[in-house]
XYZ file of N, CA and C in Angstrom:
465
model
N 8.241 7.909 9.013
C 7.890 7.071 9.532
C 6.701 6.909 10.498
N 5.834 6.626 10.691
C 5.341 6.616 11.914
C 5.902 6.571 13.416
N 5.190 7.198 14.302
C 5.830 7.169 15.817
C 5.183 5.419 16.423
N 5.915 5.410 17.269
C 5.119 4.252 18.604
C 4.130 4.469 18.580
N 3.644 5.521 19.331
C 2.523 5.548 19.880
C 1.516 6.023 18.922
N 1.057 6.276 17.800
C 0.253 7.126 17.659
C -1.142 6.381 17.328
N -1.120 5.176 17.820
C -2.690 4.730 17.625
C -3.731 5.559 18.346
N -5.093 5.469 17.959
C -6.045 6.316 18.130
C -7.180 5.519 18.458
N -7.995 5.820 19.571
C -9.040 4.774 20.190
C -9.789 5.488 19.180
N -10.727 4.426 18.768
C -12.207 4.756 18.251
C -13.008 4.171 19.045
N -14.576 5.002 18.827
C -15.823 4.758 19.082
C -16.024 3.390 18.178
N -16.811 2.671 19.018
C -18.004 1.546 17.661
C -18.766 2.286 16.186
N -18.703 3.310 16.538
C -19.065 4.031 14.853
C -18.226 4.211 14.260
N -16.928 5.068 14.634
C -16.092 5.373 13.968
C -15.452 3.671 13.579
N -15.440 2.884 13.939
C -14.942 1.588 13.769
C -15.742 0.969 12.582
N -17.123 0.724 12.896
C -18.033 0.770 11.632
C -17.645 1.693 10.077
N -17.406 3.002 9.982
C -17.534 3.662 9.333
C -16.278 3.102 8.490
N -14.901 2.902 8.833
C -13.821 2.865 9.267
C -14.040 1.253 7.862
N -14.662 0.108 8.479
C -14.816 -0.904 8.108
C -15.687 -0.850 6.786
N -16.510 -0.201 6.862
C -17.569 -0.199 5.542
C -16.852 0.782 4.377
N -16.486 1.327 4.827
C -14.931 2.338 3.668
C -14.248 0.836 3.254
N -13.456 0.405 4.172
C -12.554 -0.192 3.611
C -12.844 -1.951 3.365
N -14.304 -1.945 2.884
C -15.107 -3.080 2.361
C -14.824 -2.475 0.912
N -15.622 -1.312 0.893
C -15.918 -0.894 -0.495
C -15.561 0.788 -0.293
N -15.058 1.237 -0.722
C -14.626 3.111 -0.787
C -15.312 3.630 -1.438
N -16.325 2.822 -2.472
C -17.213 3.716 -3.313
C -18.831 3.608 -2.895
N -18.921 3.404 -1.144
C -19.966 3.560 -0.270
C -20.247 4.796 -0.109
N -21.559 5.270 -0.508
C -21.995 6.907 -0.255
C -22.302 7.251 1.374
N -22.076 8.434 1.118
C -22.150 8.962 2.702
C -23.700 8.589 3.495
N -24.519 8.572 2.182
C -26.248 8.296 2.864
C -25.929 7.207 2.830
N -25.701 6.090 2.149
C -25.701 4.668 2.572
C -24.969 4.330 3.797
N -23.784 5.009 4.319
C -23.364 4.579 5.555
C -23.844 5.303 6.538
N -24.807 5.998 6.655
C -25.478 6.730 7.525
C -26.601 6.077 7.997
N -27.193 5.590 6.831
C -28.149 4.191 6.814
C -27.780 3.569 7.599
N -26.789 2.591 7.102
C -26.396 1.489 8.328
C -25.756 2.036 9.747
N -25.348 2.828 9.690
C -24.965 3.312 11.294
C -26.202 3.943 12.033
N -26.830 4.167 11.274
C -27.752 4.756 12.198
C -27.360 6.421 12.784
N -27.172 7.105 11.878
C -26.814 8.669 11.667
C -27.332 9.235 10.830
N -27.551 10.822 11.087
C -27.808 11.759 9.651
C -26.622 11.584 8.915
N -27.029 12.507 7.885
C -26.156 12.040 6.560
C -24.660 13.294 7.291
N -24.787 14.737 7.531
C -24.561 15.445 8.019
C -23.146 14.954 9.016
N -23.578 14.129 9.885
C -23.129 13.269 11.413
C -22.189 12.597 10.566
N -22.475 11.968 9.790
C -21.574 10.648 9.081
C -20.422 11.407 8.175
N -21.127 12.511 7.584
C -19.816 13.498 6.620
C -18.878 13.785 7.390
N -19.171 14.442 8.772
C -18.333 14.890 9.636
C -17.136 13.745 10.273
N -17.844 12.484 10.613
C -17.397 11.593 10.794
C -15.959 11.242 9.979
N -16.518 11.185 8.491
C -15.587 10.541 8.014
C -14.679 11.704 7.669
N -14.641 12.494 7.560
C -13.436 14.056 7.642
C -13.069 14.039 8.737
N -13.318 13.760 9.786
C -12.622 13.467 10.899
C -11.335 12.267 10.894
N -11.940 11.295 10.856
C -10.611 10.205 10.019
C -10.439 10.483 9.039
N -10.563 11.330 8.334
C -9.429 12.063 7.182
C -7.863 12.531 7.778
N -8.852 13.350 8.318
C -8.170 14.552 9.325
C -7.028 13.760 10.151
N -7.328 13.348 10.804
C -6.376 12.499 11.727
C -5.661 11.257 11.251
N -5.772 11.269 9.464
C -4.874 10.345 8.914
C -5.348 8.932 9.177
N -6.274 8.434 9.341
C -7.011 7.363 9.941
C -7.146 6.590 8.413
N -8.022 7.709 7.542
C -8.779 7.343 6.452
C -7.483 8.469 5.662
N -6.349 7.296 4.896
C -5.403 7.838 4.215
C -5.271 8.387 2.755
N -6.620 7.449 2.325
C -7.191 7.429 0.956
C -8.056 6.514 0.480
N -8.320 7.124 -0.700
C -9.480 5.443 -1.580
C -8.782 5.384 -2.651
N -8.923 4.186 -3.043
C -7.927 3.669 -3.982
C -8.842 2.654 -4.735
N -8.635 2.403 -6.011
C -9.153 1.338 -7.076
C -8.399 0.138 -7.307
N -8.686 -1.142 -6.927
C -7.919 -2.320 -6.864
C -8.245 -2.905 -8.111
N -6.815 -2.961 -8.861
C -6.458 -2.908 -10.476
C -6.341 -4.523 -10.322
N -7.225 -5.210 -11.597
C -6.600 -6.482 -11.798
C -5.566 -6.939 -13.048
N -4.301 -6.442 -12.529
C -2.953 -5.853 -13.354
C -3.172 -6.648 -14.209
N -3.117 -8.099 -14.204
C -2.961 -8.897 -15.068
C -4.055 -8.701 -16.275
N -5.021 -7.984 -16.497
C -6.049 -7.404 -17.164
C -5.342 -6.364 -18.364
N -4.373 -5.900 -17.295
C -3.614 -4.471 -18.450
C -2.266 -4.641 -18.395
N -1.902 -6.248 -18.816
C -0.798 -6.519 -19.339
C 0.328 -6.423 -18.049
N 0.214 -6.472 -17.003
C 1.223 -6.929 -15.717
C 1.509 -8.163 -15.260
N 1.615 -8.820 -16.045
C 1.689 -10.464 -15.820
C 2.300 -10.993 -14.442
N 3.546 -10.603 -14.291
C 4.312 -10.729 -13.334
C 4.460 -9.901 -11.901
N 4.054 -10.280 -10.817
C 4.369 -9.965 -9.558
C 5.312 -10.436 -8.917
N 6.095 -9.967 -8.081
C 7.472 -10.367 -7.055
C 7.685 -9.258 -6.050
N 7.689 -10.110 -5.149
C 8.626 -9.323 -3.925
C 10.275 -9.372 -3.748
N 10.514 -8.289 -3.706
C 11.834 -7.964 -3.836
C 12.456 -7.189 -2.597
N 13.608 -8.299 -1.900
C 14.363 -7.581 -1.065
C 15.162 -6.785 -1.250
N 15.393 -5.416 -0.689
C 16.588 -4.776 -0.941
C 17.807 -5.043 0.234
N 19.122 -5.165 -0.311
C 19.967 -5.591 1.131
C 20.998 -4.678 0.861
N 21.174 -3.402 1.693
C 21.857 -2.384 1.608
C 23.167 -2.496 2.821
N 24.389 -1.377 2.347
C 25.074 -1.392 3.281
C 24.953 -0.754 4.487
N 24.145 0.036 4.682
C 23.642 0.808 6.057
C 22.567 1.873 5.625
N 22.057 2.467 6.301
C 20.465 3.294 6.370
C 20.805 4.417 5.850
N 22.006 4.646 5.631
C 22.754 6.254 5.409
C 21.825 6.425 4.320
N 21.521 5.875 3.129
C 21.026 6.639 1.742
C 19.408 6.685 1.944
N 18.762 6.288 2.972
C 17.288 6.051 3.251
C 16.638 6.813 2.257
N 16.774 7.884 2.457
C 15.690 8.831 1.958
C 16.255 8.729 0.628
N 17.246 8.709 0.038
C 17.563 8.730 -1.638
C 16.771 7.160 -1.800
N 16.551 6.049 -1.302
C 15.960 4.708 -1.875
C 14.414 4.874 -2.076
N 13.776 5.986 -0.695
C 12.508 6.639 -1.064
C 12.136 7.016 -2.298
N 13.078 7.884 -2.364
C 12.910 8.821 -3.875
C 12.805 8.132 -5.226
N 13.942 6.798 -5.096
C 14.073 6.282 -6.037
C 12.597 5.488 -6.475
N 12.399 4.963 -5.346
C 10.764 4.347 -4.731
C 9.987 4.892 -5.707
N 9.504 6.437 -4.868
C 8.249 6.975 -5.367
C 8.658 7.334 -6.808
N 9.455 7.084 -7.414
C 9.850 7.521 -9.079
C 9.705 6.221 -9.825
N 9.436 5.120 -9.379
C 9.601 3.613 -10.205
C 7.989 3.396 -10.011
N 7.322 3.506 -11.403
C 5.886 3.272 -11.610
C 5.915 1.721 -11.355
N 6.706 0.954 -11.558
C 6.565 -0.776 -11.152
C 6.689 -1.161 -9.808
N 7.063 -0.439 -8.945
C 6.987 -0.447 -7.272
C 5.577 -0.209 -7.048
N 4.864 -0.604 -6.966
C 3.589 -0.431 -6.040
C 3.655 -0.717 -4.702
N 4.197 -1.048 -3.972
C 4.445 -0.776 -2.153
C 5.952 -1.122 -1.743
N 6.307 -0.589 -1.013
C 7.599 -0.583 0.025
C 7.370 -0.660 1.227
N 7.891 -1.528 1.607
C 7.975 -1.574 3.580
C 9.514 -1.323 3.891
N 9.778 -0.726 4.781
C 11.022 -0.611 5.430
C 11.030 -1.954 6.253
N 11.980 -2.519 7.022
C 11.875 -3.993 7.553
C 13.099 -3.834 8.628
N 12.753 -5.227 9.215
C 14.159 -5.396 10.173
C 14.795 -6.682 9.459
N 15.584 -7.305 9.816
C 16.272 -8.538 9.134
C 17.414 -7.988 8.143
N 17.237 -9.289 7.636
C 18.423 -9.070 6.309
C 18.503 -7.777 5.772
N 17.077 -7.699 5.171
C 16.884 -6.152 3.891
C 16.451 -4.886 4.828
N 16.829 -3.911 4.247
C 16.207 -2.773 4.593
C 15.146 -2.504 4.215
N 13.964 -3.508 3.082
C 13.319 -2.824 2.386
C 12.508 -4.146 1.670
N 11.265 -4.402 1.168
C 10.713 -4.958 0.896
C 9.870 -4.525 -0.251
N 9.889 -4.260 -1.431
C 9.214 -3.927 -2.520
C 8.051 -4.954 -3.296
N 7.198 -4.587 -3.491
C 6.021 -5.359 -4.409
C 6.164 -4.410 -5.415
N 6.321 -5.550 -6.541
C 6.306 -4.748 -7.812
C 5.481 -5.177 -9.220
N 5.433 -5.131 -9.809
C 4.577 -5.768 -10.970
C 4.890 -5.329 -11.946
N 5.456 -5.984 -13.187
C 5.911 -5.948 -14.222
C 5.495 -6.723 -15.282
N 5.982 -6.401 -16.939
C 4.996 -7.027 -17.810
C 5.259 -8.878 -18.054
N 6.588 -8.909 -17.672
C 7.224 -9.796 -17.888
C 8.634 -10.069 -17.116
N 9.296 -11.429 -17.636
C 10.439 -11.687 -16.796
C 11.667 -10.279 -17.085
N 11.620 -10.210 -18.500
C 12.790 -9.014 -19.016
C 12.873 -7.571 -18.555
N 11.194 -7.224 -18.489
C 11.103 -6.252 -17.980
C 11.419 -5.804 -15.951
N 11.143 -7.032 -15.390
C 11.781 -7.827 -14.123
C 13.608 -7.810 -14.249
N 13.862 -8.031 -15.142
C 15.216 -8.005 -14.702
C 15.705 -6.848 -14.839
N 15.171 -5.915 -15.957
C 15.667 -4.495 -15.959
C 15.339 -3.515 -14.976
N 14.447 -4.138 -14.470
C 13.810 -3.369 -12.810
C 14.687 -3.780 -11.525
N 15.555 -5.167 -12.027
C 16.244 -5.219 -10.794
C 17.684 -4.925 -11.182
N 18.094 -4.343 -12.420
C 19.512 -3.853 -12.583
C 19.345 -2.285 -11.814
N 18.380 -1.592 -12.572
C 17.947 -0.433 -11.926
C 17.915 -0.423 -10.053
N 17.613 -0.975 -9.399
C 17.799 -1.568 -8.282
C 18.626 -1.238 -7.865
N 19.556 -2.368 -8.346
C 21.354 -2.821 -7.828
C 21.798 -1.531 -7.939
N 21.276 -0.722 -8.741
C 22.341 0.315 -9.224
C 22.111 1.675 -7.909
N 21.035 1.401 -7.020
C 20.939 2.597 -6.199
C 21.934 2.630 -5.071
N 22.042 3.734 -4.408
C 22.997 4.004 -3.517
C 23.229 2.824 -2.172
N 24.145 2.262 -2.175
C 24.269 1.741 -0.880
C 23.894 -0.022 -1.043
N 23.096 0.083 -2.335
C 22.252 -1.809 -2.209
C 23.685 -2.656 -2.517
N 23.528 -3.482 -2.159
C 24.596 -4.238 -1.859
C 24.073 -5.642 -3.290
N 22.815 -6.126 -2.846
C 22.308 -7.226 -3.710
C 20.637 -6.774 -3.402
N 20.069 -8.010 -4.025
C 18.520 -8.113 -3.895
C 18.336 -9.493 -4.158
N 17.290 -9.745 -3.290
C 16.557 -11.220 -3.663
C 15.078 -11.010 -4.015
N 14.807 -12.135 -4.811
C 13.485 -12.099 -5.790
C 12.800 -13.271 -5.553
N 11.647 -12.940 -5.128
C 10.485 -14.230 -4.787
C 9.472 -13.856 -6.089
N 9.032 -14.740 -6.774
C 8.145 -13.836 -8.128
C 6.879 -15.133 -7.443
N 5.651 -13.852 -7.433
C 4.610 -14.310 -6.990
C 3.747 -15.480 -7.859
N 3.351 -16.191 -7.398
C 2.210 -17.478 -8.486
C 1.055 -17.072 -7.855
N 0.519 -16.991 -7.026
C -1.139 -17.067 -6.933
C -1.013 -15.761 -5.655
N -2.180 -14.889 -5.511
C -2.548 -14.266 -4.504
C -3.621 -14.908 -3.781
N -3.644 -15.563 -2.354
C -4.742 -16.054 -1.730
C -5.425 -15.704 -0.527
N -5.140 -14.722 -0.945
C -6.380 -13.226 -0.047
C -6.014 -12.346 -0.810
N -7.221 -11.844 -1.483
C -8.201 -10.930 -2.636
C -8.688 -9.991 -1.364
N -8.270 -8.570 -1.555
C -9.070 -7.638 -1.199
C -10.367 -7.685 -1.262
N -11.267 -7.562 -0.137
C -12.382 -7.932 -0.596
C -12.988 -6.581 -1.160
N -13.824 -6.508 -1.743
C -14.478 -5.092 -2.596
C -16.033 -5.593 -3.092
N -16.627 -4.516 -3.234
C -18.385 -4.997 -4.012
C -18.040 -3.531 -5.064
N -18.551 -4.269 -5.727
C -18.566 -3.717 -7.128
C -20.336 -2.641 -7.096
């Protein structure tokens, strides 16, 4: 978990680099350096610094899940007895391919899981697996009908 006051003040140039990479992680260092009006080595050093500070945590492809047969997306709220098995739950999450994101939350549930499965049958199988985790009392599932805010990317 992150600490409460772990934010880092970025200058305008670093903010611009983050914005450019967020909108298109495939932007080349030379293209970024041209846009921000710095040399390629200086831009490269700044990107490396942002990575070292864990501001840039990684680079990933945004996949159209339906095109690869994952037609059902859902949010699953995990309701557990206590937080005593928090680490075990995180281990299970990291071992389960269908879980694409996991959020520790306040409120009724301890975690909200974003999952992608092939169909309702595979979702049901996943739910049974999650419900067998230590201290899990029950789950609540919301099937996602559509995504109205798509991550902006450039090809």
